[in-house]
Amino acid sequence: MKEITITTHKMASAHAAGWHIWGWEIPVYLFLGGLTAGILVLAAVMILRNKGKEYPVATNRVILLAPIFISFGMLALFLDLTHKLYVWRFYTSFQVTSVMSWGSWILLLVYPVNILMILATLEEGYPKLYGWIKEKSVSIGGGRLEGIFSSLISFSKRHIKLWAKIAIPVGVGLGIYTGILLSAFGARPIWNSAILGPLFLVSGISAGAALIVLMAKGAERQYFAKIDMMLIGSELFVLFLFFVGQLTASASQQEAIRLLIDKSIMAPVFWIFVVTIGLLLPAFFEWLETRGGEIPAWLPPSLVLFGGLALRFVLVKACCLWREMSIEQLL
Amino acid sequence: MAKEFSRREFIKIAGAGVGTLALGAGIGKVVYDALGNDAAADVITKTPTYCEMCTYQCAGWAYLKNGKPWKLVGNDIDEHSYGRFCTKGSAGFGVYNDSDRLKTPLIRKEERGKQVFKEATWDEAFEYIAKKLEHIKKTYGPESVALFSHGSGGKWFKQLLKAYGTSSFAAPSYANCRGPREEGYINTFGEPIDSPERTDMRNSRCVVLIGSHLGENTHSQQVNEFTTAIRNGATVIVADPRYSTAAGKAKHWLPIKPGTDIALLLAWIHVIINEELYDRDYVDRYTSGFEKLKAAVKNNTPEWAYPITSIKAEVIRETAREMAKNAPATILHPGRHNVWYGDDTQRVRAGAIINALLGSWGRKGGFFMPERAEVPAYPGPKPPKPKKSFKDTPTGKKFDLANLAISSGVCDATVHGVRNDHGTFYEGWFIYGSNLIKALPQREKTIKALRDLELVVVVDILPTEITGWADVVLPDTTYLERYDDLRQSPGRTPQIALRSPVLPPRYDSKPAWWIAKNLGEKMGLGKYFPWKDIEEYLEYRLKKAGSSLSEMKKLGVKNMERKDPLYISKGEDYKFPTDSKKIELYSDLLKDYGFDPVPVYTRHEEPPEGFYRLLYGRSPSHSFARTINNPILAQVNPENTVWVNAGIAKDWGLKNGEYVKLENQDGVISGKIKVKVTERIRPDCVYMVHGFGSEQKKLKRAYNKGADDQALMTRVKVDPIMGGQAIHGNFVTFKV
Amino acid sequence: MKLTKKKYAMVIDTKTCVGCGACVVACKTENEVPEGRHRDWIVEEVSGTFPNLQMEIRSERCNHCSNAPCVHACPTGASHYKKGTENLVLVDENKCTGCKACMAACPYEARFTVPEGYTSKCTFCSHRIEKKEQPACSTVCPAQAIYFGDLNNPMSAVSRLLRKRKFKTLLPEVGTKANVYYLV
């Protein structure tokens, strides 16, 4: 029998004051980041392929929501910080080995790209809003303000393809880095798999597609539903690769992944909420629809969005559980 | 009329925005830092003191940073710790900062034990005590007041009560701790082991421990010398039913059946004698009774010992030979807390005999000859001679060989109506720094006695179980807030150590010397405290010793000259302070008193089916109940666990970390305690650290943490030689 | 003349460590570690079945790794190597945002957040090293089991010990290149 004990009471528990690492804030951010990445990438691709008439939501409308989501995500991140007054320190240096540093600077890029794309598509996507802003700018600042606004719009529109070309790597970066953020920790075997990056990216784009499905109608809706089905399929495949990778890696990784397969409360949560409700069910519903079935339109995409959030919650929580269990053995 | 918006202008605006942000942040930081930390240097002071976290009294330095408690560090030349404080010593400021401390004198308002007190001034408290003591003196005589004390401050109360007219001074550390060790060695070598121990372990080539869990008890000097011996390649032999920390360092761990140590020791004696492994020259020159000893252990062969102890015969032989191979630098450690089975004086004596056969007493690697520093006393009037003493109580008469008053004997002699025709003896108790409810077994007896007293005065630092029983509670300062008498402990080098105050007394607490002196003055005994204050007292003594208070404040510890050599030199005509002037391998004195002249093995009661012997010990983070409430140590070790053999745990379905209650043979049930399932203990016993399970609500960190083993010690076996209270005879079962 | 950087290491003798925890308390007081947090701790590792047992006792802390995952993971450079050293990992509280990436990165669970919000851990008593003193744990150990020094100095006590005796580090498979060595 192997007995390993910490005899001087290092921690009351894994969540004792001072030992708590990450809670709900991080999964929420990871999801909103992934969703934003999906929106950026899909919108950019649609812009580049001039699908404004065919797919108005994807090309011109969904992009407005991106800064809202990413801002809430960053708010969640900010809430997680324990030394909040120093948050600006993220932006006084760049640490090339730190995924979080990469992420904080990528986030900085996301905003201007996002805003430029919004400005470029505002007139087509939200004509009423566009008109309202134009009126307001006249009434507040007279001709000069309205002139600045119009210059901004035309400037953005002129270079729309450039913004879209920049948005794709930025979006991909945003989507992948959220996964690498977790996978780059050698100390956390359950996360330590390079496939987490692609997994989060695929999941993010899938979430973006689901959002478009929610907002769109008719042919666009059907098109993106099909895209989403393919993305779900890819996501399932990537998940499968994740499990295979962990089960054939080091002993600590094999032991850790078992928490998601059968050895903890997170296992049924994962299989039910992430896989079944978040992936298989929506794919099935969307397939049913192509076969002419009557499914409430909002149901499958909502399940996908829920599944995306659940995936991140499960992964972060599973690591917390793993940490708790390793610590329990020692106390 | 849209103006052409050039890329350059866009970049300018964007850049301006980012720039403002960075500038603002930068300015913000500079302002924030300026408002925040100061770059001024810290003011560090250090004051000499000696520790009182246990009673080993290691000397060291108390550091203050900007007038606030910072850290405690040992004094490098001090032989108690070689400059390295133990876990508890380093946490001394914890008790200073403990907000649960007693803050004012308290006088009881309701029935004794109900813990209802009113706050009083020192004058009121002294008035109360003086009146009561006067009454006791007139009615029963001053001899009926007893003092229980533990700690440096006790000396002042001894002085006070001696002046009052009594000589009944009990220390639970005698009959409830190391009494058998002292008597066992006095009856063999003529001298006690004393404290700090006279063990020359740092030079030992072989260290034999019978149960002593060095490393879990952390008298710093002992740990230091034990580990020095290990570092130098010494062989360690440990006989312990539990795989202690020391057993983890041992070449031979003998997982001996509890209660059979004497059989092992006798078998070792047998082997050493019969294989002629003893130091012939030493034995011839310095011992008496060899032939009688040889005859007495004739039948105590390893084969005889094996079924008794469960230690294989060849292991007994091998370890005996190992001891002899390294002699005289072999030490069979005398242990410290020795009240186990009731024949403890004899068991320790068996170990002493082995040391004598191997010739380690007075030799390098065995036992050195300690010396104390001689410092003249402060002159004062002689105290009155008491007309009767503890020796006149029933217990005192019974244990003529006991050198100190036996605490439980004092208890017995206090209880009304229990003694048939002896009458009660004690009517008043002074209790200094000793939580009797937890320190003595059979607490019902202690409580009965407490109920019957006319006066109970408790002087302590924290509210504990015993303070609840007082008539008057007097708040002592911690050792960090006062002077005390000089430390003149025995050792290789005679040393004096100074305790001086680091910080002023907190709340309304007062140092023990002040309490004793002022109470004495109230009682009209002022002339027995002829010095103005303790500084005058210390200055006088130090000047006579060739030093001064100012010098000692700089040094902390001062080395004095030895008078005699450290060891017995080869061929020296050394006379031992025994009747025969030799080491008594066979004790005629014990024989005259009707005891075994050579230790004899007796079988002790074993646990019934489903019960396990309750063993207990120390944690390095605590000095038993004293420190459980210490804010620093409570973070390191907040509760105890009960060690259960893995196989037994499986039988009972006990999981590691689950909580159980223990029930003893007399139906007493403990509080909840965490289970530690381990391979490190025999299946016939369980183990827990003593001192937890406090019932005192006022001790916020200690209250209800872990379980109290002492409450389960209802069965006591009394050592017939010196009255030691043996408590290894209690058995427990699990209440899941 | 180029000055070699210091490579600070601790060498702990598990044969003499008794797990008393004096190092834990001395560190706590010296460094004013907040309540509930511990920069170092004691681990007892027992193997075998009764009565054939072996025990190893270790005093553990931050390992000041030469390839420290916490330094790599820190987005602001708050977790950094002290100037003049290869491996003494310190936290600049004025750069720490409390993102806790370093805590997630440390395989030894050596880090914690303090009530003020930044992260903290063992510093090898950097403030004492500057005064040519040894870390508090090394100074207090009653078993004299903790040695400290510069591994880039071949004549230091730590260098000599590692030449003379068998040793191990913790979790070598994670590749941190830990600099707390345990003599076994």
mmCIF file with all atom_site columns, N, CA, C and O in Angstrom, chain B residues 7-39:
data_model
loop_
_atom_site.group_PDB
_atom_site.id
_atom_site.type_symbol
_atom_site.label_atom_id
_atom_site.label_alt_id
_atom_site.label_comp_id
_atom_site.label_asym_id
_atom_site.label_entity_id
_atom_site.label_seq_id
_atom_site.pdbx_PDB_ins_code
_atom_site.Cartn_x
_atom_site.Cartn_y
_atom_site.Cartn_z
_atom_site.occupancy
_atom_site.B_iso_or_equiv
_atom_site.pdbx_formal_charge
_atom_site.auth_seq_id
_atom_site.auth_comp_id
_atom_site.auth_asym_id
_atom_site.auth_atom_id
_atom_site.pdbx_PDB_model_num
ATOM 1   N N  . ARG B 1 7  ? -6.251 57.051 -44.592 1.00 0.00 ? 7  ARG B N  1
ATOM 2   C CA . ARG B 1 7  ? -5.743 56.023 -43.702 1.00 0.00 ? 7  ARG B CA 1
ATOM 3   C C  . ARG B 1 7  ? -4.852 56.641 -42.625 1.00 0.00 ? 7  ARG B C  1
ATOM 4   O O  . ARG B 1 7  ? -4.881 56.278 -41.474 1.00 0.00 ? 7  ARG B O  1
ATOM 5   N N  . ARG B 1 8  ? -4.085 57.632 -43.051 1.00 0.00 ? 8  ARG B N  1
ATOM 6   C CA . ARG B 1 8  ? -3.156 58.265 -42.128 1.00 0.00 ? 8  ARG B CA 1
ATOM 7   C C  . ARG B 1 8  ? -3.902 58.893 -40.961 1.00 0.00 ? 8  ARG B C  1
ATOM 8   O O  . ARG B 1 8  ? -3.514 58.745 -39.812 1.00 0.00 ? 8  ARG B O  1
ATOM 9   N N  . GLU B 1 9  ? -4.984 59.540 -41.287 1.00 0.00 ? 9  GLU B N  1
ATOM 10  C CA . GLU B 1 9  ? -5.748 60.201 -40.219 1.00 0.00 ? 9  GLU B CA 1
ATOM 11  C C  . GLU B 1 9  ? -6.318 59.161 -39.270 1.00 0.00 ? 9  GLU B C  1
ATOM 12  O O  . GLU B 1 9  ? -6.373 59.356 -38.075 1.00 0.00 ? 9  GLU B O  1
ATOM 13  N N  . PHE B 1 10 ? -6.728 58.061 -39.872 1.00 0.00 ? 10 PHE B N  1
ATOM 14  C CA . PHE B 1 10 ? -7.269 57.012 -39.019 1.00 0.00 ? 10 PHE B CA 1
ATOM 15  C C  . PHE B 1 10 ? -6.221 56.517 -38.031 1.00 0.00 ? 10 PHE B C  1
ATOM 16  O O  . PHE B 1 10 ? -6.468 56.375 -36.850 1.00 0.00 ? 10 PHE B O  1
ATOM 17  N N  . ILE B 1 11 ? -5.050 56.287 -38.573 1.00 0.00 ? 11 ILE B N  1
ATOM 18  C CA . ILE B 1 11 ? -3.987 55.785 -37.706 1.00 0.00 ? 11 ILE B CA 1
ATOM 19  C C  . ILE B 1 11 ? -3.648 56.816 -36.632 1.00 0.00 ? 11 ILE B C  1
ATOM 20  O O  . ILE B 1 11 ? -3.426 56.477 -35.476 1.00 0.00 ? 11 ILE B O  1
ATOM 21  N N  . LYS B 1 12 ? -3.662 58.072 -37.010 1.00 0.00 ? 12 LYS B N  1
ATOM 22  C CA . LYS B 1 12 ? -3.373 59.123 -36.022 1.00 0.00 ? 12 LYS B CA 1
ATOM 23  C C  . LYS B 1 12 ? -4.368 59.070 -34.880 1.00 0.00 ? 12 LYS B C  1
ATOM 24  O O  . LYS B 1 12 ? -3.989 59.106 -33.719 1.00 0.00 ? 12 LYS B O  1
ATOM 25  N N  . ILE B 1 13 ? -5.627 58.971 -35.223 1.00 0.00 ? 13 ILE B N  1
ATOM 26  C CA . ILE B 1 13 ? -6.641 58.967 -34.168 1.00 0.00 ? 13 ILE B CA 1
ATOM 27  C C  . ILE B 1 13 ? -6.499 57.736 -33.297 1.00 0.00 ? 13 ILE B C  1
ATOM 28  O O  . ILE B 1 13 ? -6.523 57.813 -32.079 1.00 0.00 ? 13 ILE B O  1
ATOM 29  N N  . ALA B 1 14 ? -6.326 56.601 -33.992 1.00 0.00 ? 14 ALA B N  1
ATOM 30  C CA . ALA B 1 14 ? -6.202 55.363 -33.226 1.00 0.00 ? 14 ALA B CA 1
ATOM 31  C C  . ALA B 1 14 ? -5.002 55.420 -32.299 1.00 0.00 ? 14 ALA B C  1
ATOM 32  O O  . ALA B 1 14 ? -5.072 55.084 -31.126 1.00 0.00 ? 14 ALA B O  1
ATOM 33  N N  . GLY B 1 15 ? -3.886 55.910 -32.875 1.00 0.00 ? 15 GLY B N  1
ATOM 34  C CA . GLY B 1 15 ? -2.678 55.992 -32.063 1.00 0.00 ? 15 GLY B CA 1
ATOM 35  C C  . GLY B 1 15 ? -2.877 56.901 -30.862 1.00 0.00 ? 15 GLY B C  1
ATOM 36  O O  . GLY B 1 15 ? -2.469 56.569 -29.753 1.00 0.00 ? 15 GLY B O  1
ATOM 37  N N  . ALA B 1 16 ? -3.549 58.029 -31.118 1.00 0.00 ? 16 ALA B N  1
ATOM 38  C CA . ALA B 1 16 ? -3.778 58.950 -30.009 1.00 0.00 ? 16 ALA B CA 1
ATOM 39  C C  . ALA B 1 16 ? -4.585 58.287 -28.911 1.00 0.00 ? 16 ALA B C  1
ATOM 40  O O  . ALA B 1 16 ? -4.318 58.462 -27.724 1.00 0.00 ? 16 ALA B O  1
ATOM 41  N N  . GLY B 1 17 ? -5.562 57.500 -29.325 1.00 0.00 ? 17 GLY B N  1
ATOM 42  C CA . GLY B 1 17 ? -6.399 56.831 -28.330 1.00 0.00 ? 17 GLY B CA 1
ATOM 43  C C  . GLY B 1 17 ? -5.599 55.871 -27.470 1.00 0.00 ? 17 GLY B C  1
ATOM 44  O O  . GLY B 1 17 ? -5.645 55.912 -26.242 1.00 0.00 ? 17 GLY B O  1
ATOM 45  N N  . VAL B 1 18 ? -4.819 55.048 -28.130 1.00 0.00 ? 18 VAL B N  1
ATOM 46  C CA . VAL B 1 18 ? -4.024 54.070 -27.379 1.00 0.00 ? 18 VAL B CA 1
ATOM 47  C C  . VAL B 1 18 ? -3.010 54.781 -26.499 1.00 0.00 ? 18 VAL B C  1
ATOM 48  O O  . VAL B 1 18 ? -2.793 54.428 -25.344 1.00 0.00 ? 18 VAL B O  1
ATOM 49  N N  . GLY B 1 19 ? -2.399 55.832 -27.095 1.00 0.00 ? 19 GLY B N  1
ATOM 50  C CA . GLY B 1 19 ? -1.380 56.542 -26.330 1.00 0.00 ? 19 GLY B CA 1
ATOM 51  C C  . GLY B 1 19 ? -1.932 57.132 -25.042 1.00 0.00 ? 19 GLY B C  1
ATOM 52  O O  . GLY B 1 19 ? -1.314 57.040 -23.986 1.00 0.00 ? 19 GLY B O  1
ATOM 53  N N  . THR B 1 20 ? -3.124 57.735 -25.146 1.00 0.00 ? 20 THR B N  1
ATOM 54  C CA . THR B 1 20 ? -3.725 58.335 -23.944 1.00 0.00 ? 20 THR B CA 1
ATOM 55  C C  . THR B 1 20 ? -3.958 57.279 -22.885 1.00 0.00 ? 20 THR B C  1
ATOM 56  O O  . THR B 1 20 ? -3.722 57.496 -21.699 1.00 0.00 ? 20 THR B O  1
ATOM 57  N N  . LEU B 1 21 ? -4.418 56.140 -23.363 1.00 0.00 ? 21 LEU B N  1
ATOM 58  C CA . LEU B 1 21 ? -4.705 55.041 -22.435 1.00 0.00 ? 21 LEU B CA 1
ATOM 59  C C  . LEU B 1 21 ? -3.444 54.640 -21.673 1.00 0.00 ? 21 LEU B C  1
ATOM 60  O O  . LEU B 1 21 ? -3.432 54.531 -20.454 1.00 0.00 ? 21 LEU B O  1
ATOM 61  N N  . ALA B 1 22 ? -2.362 54.449 -22.436 1.00 0.00 ? 22 ALA B N  1
ATOM 62  C CA . ALA B 1 22 ? -1.129 54.004 -21.803 1.00 0.00 ? 22 ALA B CA 1
ATOM 63  C C  . ALA B 1 22 ? -0.602 55.054 -20.838 1.00 0.00 ? 22 ALA B C  1
ATOM 64  O O  . ALA B 1 22 ? -0.173 54.736 -19.730 1.00 0.00 ? 22 ALA B O  1
ATOM 65  N N  . LEU B 1 23 ? -0.684 56.311 -21.278 1.00 0.00 ? 23 LEU B N  1
ATOM 66  C CA . LEU B 1 23 ? -0.180 57.392 -20.432 1.00 0.00 ? 23 LEU B CA 1
ATOM 67  C C  . LEU B 1 23 ? -0.964 57.438 -19.126 1.00 0.00 ? 23 LEU B C  1
ATOM 68  O O  . LEU B 1 23 ? -0.406 57.538 -18.036 1.00 0.00 ? 23 LEU B O  1
ATOM 69  N N  . GLY B 1 24 ? -2.288 57.346 -19.299 1.00 0.00 ? 24 GLY B N  1
ATOM 70  C CA . GLY B 1 24 ? -3.135 57.389 -18.103 1.00 0.00 ? 24 GLY B CA 1
ATOM 71  C C  . GLY B 1 24 ? -2.802 56.260 -17.156 1.00 0.00 ? 24 GLY B C  1
ATOM 72  O O  . GLY B 1 24 ? -2.691 56.437 -15.945 1.00 0.00 ? 24 GLY B O  1
ATOM 73  N N  . ALA B 1 25 ? -2.598 55.070 -17.739 1.00 0.00 ? 25 ALA B N  1
ATOM 74  C CA . ALA B 1 25 ? -2.276 53.920 -16.905 1.00 0.00 ? 25 ALA B CA 1
ATOM 75  C C  . ALA B 1 25 ? -0.946 54.133 -16.202 1.00 0.00 ? 25 ALA B C  1
ATOM 76  O O  . ALA B 1 25 ? -0.808 53.862 -15.009 1.00 0.00 ? 25 ALA B O  1
ATOM 77  N N  . GLY B 1 26 ? 0.007  54.626 -16.975 1.00 0.00 ? 26 GLY B N  1
ATOM 78  C CA . GLY B 1 26 ? 1.324  54.847 -16.374 1.00 0.00 ? 26 GLY B CA 1
ATOM 79  C C  . GLY B 1 26 ? 1.263  55.833 -15.220 1.00 0.00 ? 26 GLY B C  1
ATOM 80  O O  . GLY B 1 26 ? 1.805  55.595 -14.145 1.00 0.00 ? 26 GLY B O  1
ATOM 81  N N  . ILE B 1 27 ? 0.579  56.938 -15.452 1.00 0.00 ? 27 ILE B N  1
ATOM 82  C CA . ILE B 1 27 ? 0.446  57.942 -14.389 1.00 0.00 ? 27 ILE B CA 1
ATOM 83  C C  . ILE B 1 27 ? -0.265 57.333 -13.193 1.00 0.00 ? 27 ILE B C  1
ATOM 84  O O  . ILE B 1 27 ? 0.135  57.513 -12.040 1.00 0.00 ? 27 ILE B O  1
ATOM 85  N N  . GLY B 1 28 ? -1.314 56.595 -13.522 1.00 0.00 ? 28 GLY B N  1
ATOM 86  C CA . GLY B 1 28 ? -2.070 55.964 -12.442 1.00 0.00 ? 28 GLY B CA 1
ATOM 87  C C  . GLY B 1 28 ? -1.184 55.093 -11.583 1.00 0.00 ? 28 GLY B C  1
ATOM 88  O O  . GLY B 1 28 ? -1.243 55.119 -10.355 1.00 0.00 ? 28 GLY B O  1
ATOM 89  N N  . LYS B 1 29 ? -0.306 54.348 -12.237 1.00 0.00 ? 29 LYS B N  1
ATOM 90  C CA . LYS B 1 29 ? 0.557  53.448 -11.476 1.00 0.00 ? 29 LYS B CA 1
ATOM 91  C C  . LYS B 1 29 ? 1.494  54.229 -10.566 1.00 0.00 ? 29 LYS B C  1
ATOM 92  O O  . LYS B 1 29 ? 1.670  53.891 -9.405  1.00 0.00 ? 29 LYS B O  1
ATOM 93  N N  . VAL B 1 30 ? 2.092  55.267 -11.130 1.00 0.00 ? 30 VAL B N  1
ATOM 94  C CA . VAL B 1 30 ? 3.049  56.044 -10.340 1.00 0.00 ? 30 VAL B CA 1
ATOM 95  C C  . VAL B 1 30 ? 2.361  56.626 -9.107  1.00 0.00 ? 30 VAL B C  1
ATOM 96  O O  . VAL B 1 30 ? 2.861  56.526 -7.992  1.00 0.00 ? 30 VAL B O  1
ATOM 97  N N  . VAL B 1 31 ? 1.184  57.193 -9.321  1.00 0.00 ? 31 VAL B N  1
ATOM 98  C CA . VAL B 1 31 ? 0.435  57.775 -8.198  1.00 0.00 ? 31 VAL B CA 1
ATOM 99  C C  . VAL B 1 31 ? 0.106  56.692 -7.182  1.00 0.00 ? 31 VAL B C  1
ATOM 100 O O  . VAL B 1 31 ? 0.276  56.848 -5.978  1.00 0.00 ? 31 VAL B O  1
ATOM 101 N N  . TYR B 1 32 ? -0.363 55.564 -7.701  1.00 0.00 ? 32 TYR B N  1
ATOM 102 C CA . TYR B 1 32 ? -0.772 54.471 -6.815  1.00 0.00 ? 32 TYR B CA 1
ATOM 103 C C  . TYR B 1 32 ? 0.389  53.996 -5.960  1.00 0.00 ? 32 TYR B C  1
ATOM 104 O O  . TYR B 1 32 ? 0.272  53.794 -4.762  1.00 0.00 ? 32 TYR B O  1
ATOM 105 N N  . ASP B 1 33 ? 1.551  53.829 -6.617  1.00 0.00 ? 33 ASP B N  1
ATOM 106 C CA . ASP B 1 33 ? 2.708  53.358 -5.868  1.00 0.00 ? 33 ASP B CA 1
ATOM 107 C C  . ASP B 1 33 ? 3.129  54.376 -4.814  1.00 0.00 ? 33 ASP B C  1
ATOM 108 O O  . ASP B 1 33 ? 3.485  54.023 -3.701  1.00 0.00 ? 33 ASP B O  1
ATOM 109 N N  . ALA B 1 34 ? 3.057  55.654 -5.193  1.00 0.00 ? 34 ALA B N  1
ATOM 110 C CA . ALA B 1 34 ? 3.480  56.685 -4.253  1.00 0.00 ? 34 ALA B CA 1
ATOM 111 C C  . ALA B 1 34 ? 2.586  56.687 -3.021  1.00 0.00 ? 34 ALA B C  1
ATOM 112 O O  . ALA B 1 34 ? 3.053  56.832 -1.901  1.00 0.00 ? 34 ALA B O  1
ATOM 113 N N  . LEU B 1 35 ? 1.291  56.468 -3.259  1.00 0.00 ? 35 LEU B N  1
ATOM 114 C CA . LEU B 1 35 ? 0.367  56.439 -2.129  1.00 0.00 ? 35 LEU B CA 1
ATOM 115 C C  . LEU B 1 35 ? 0.575  55.191 -1.287  1.00 0.00 ? 35 LEU B C  1
ATOM 116 O O  . LEU B 1 35 ? 0.337  55.176 -0.101  1.00 0.00 ? 35 LEU B O  1
ATOM 117 N N  . GLY B 1 36 ? 0.995  54.142 -1.967  1.00 0.00 ? 36 GLY B N  1
ATOM 118 C CA . GLY B 1 36 ? 1.072  52.838 -1.303  1.00 0.00 ? 36 GLY B CA 1
ATOM 119 C C  . GLY B 1 36 ? 2.341  52.646 -0.494  1.00 0.00 ? 36 GLY B C  1
ATOM 120 O O  . GLY B 1 36 ? 2.576  53.288 0.510   1.00 0.00 ? 36 GLY B O  1
ATOM 121 N N  . ASN B 1 37 ? 3.192  51.718 -0.935  1.00 0.00 ? 37 ASN B N  1
ATOM 122 C CA . ASN B 1 37 ? 4.338  51.300 -0.123  1.00 0.00 ? 37 ASN B CA 1
ATOM 123 C C  . ASN B 1 37 ? 5.339  52.419 0.112   1.00 0.00 ? 37 ASN B C  1
ATOM 124 O O  . ASN B 1 37 ? 5.577  53.241 -0.749  1.00 0.00 ? 37 ASN B O  1
ATOM 125 N N  . ASP B 1 38 ? 5.907  52.385 1.267   1.00 0.00 ? 38 ASP B N  1
ATOM 126 C CA . ASP B 1 38 ? 6.992  53.315 1.589   1.00 0.00 ? 38 ASP B CA 1
ATOM 127 C C  . ASP B 1 38 ? 8.299  52.573 1.371   1.00 0.00 ? 38 ASP B C  1
ATOM 128 O O  . ASP B 1 38 ? 8.354  51.368 1.527   1.00 0.00 ? 38 ASP B O  1
ATOM 129 N N  . ALA B 1 39 ? 9.325  53.300 1.028   1.00 0.00 ? 39 ALA B N  1
ATOM 130 C CA . ALA B 1 39 ? 10.605 52.643 0.812   1.00 0.00 ? 39 ALA B CA 1
ATOM 131 C C  . ALA B 1 39 ? 11.481 52.755 2.055   1.00 0.00 ? 39 ALA B C  1
ATOM 132 O O  . ALA B 1 39 ? 12.642 52.394 2.019   1.00 0.00 ? 39 ALA B O  1
#
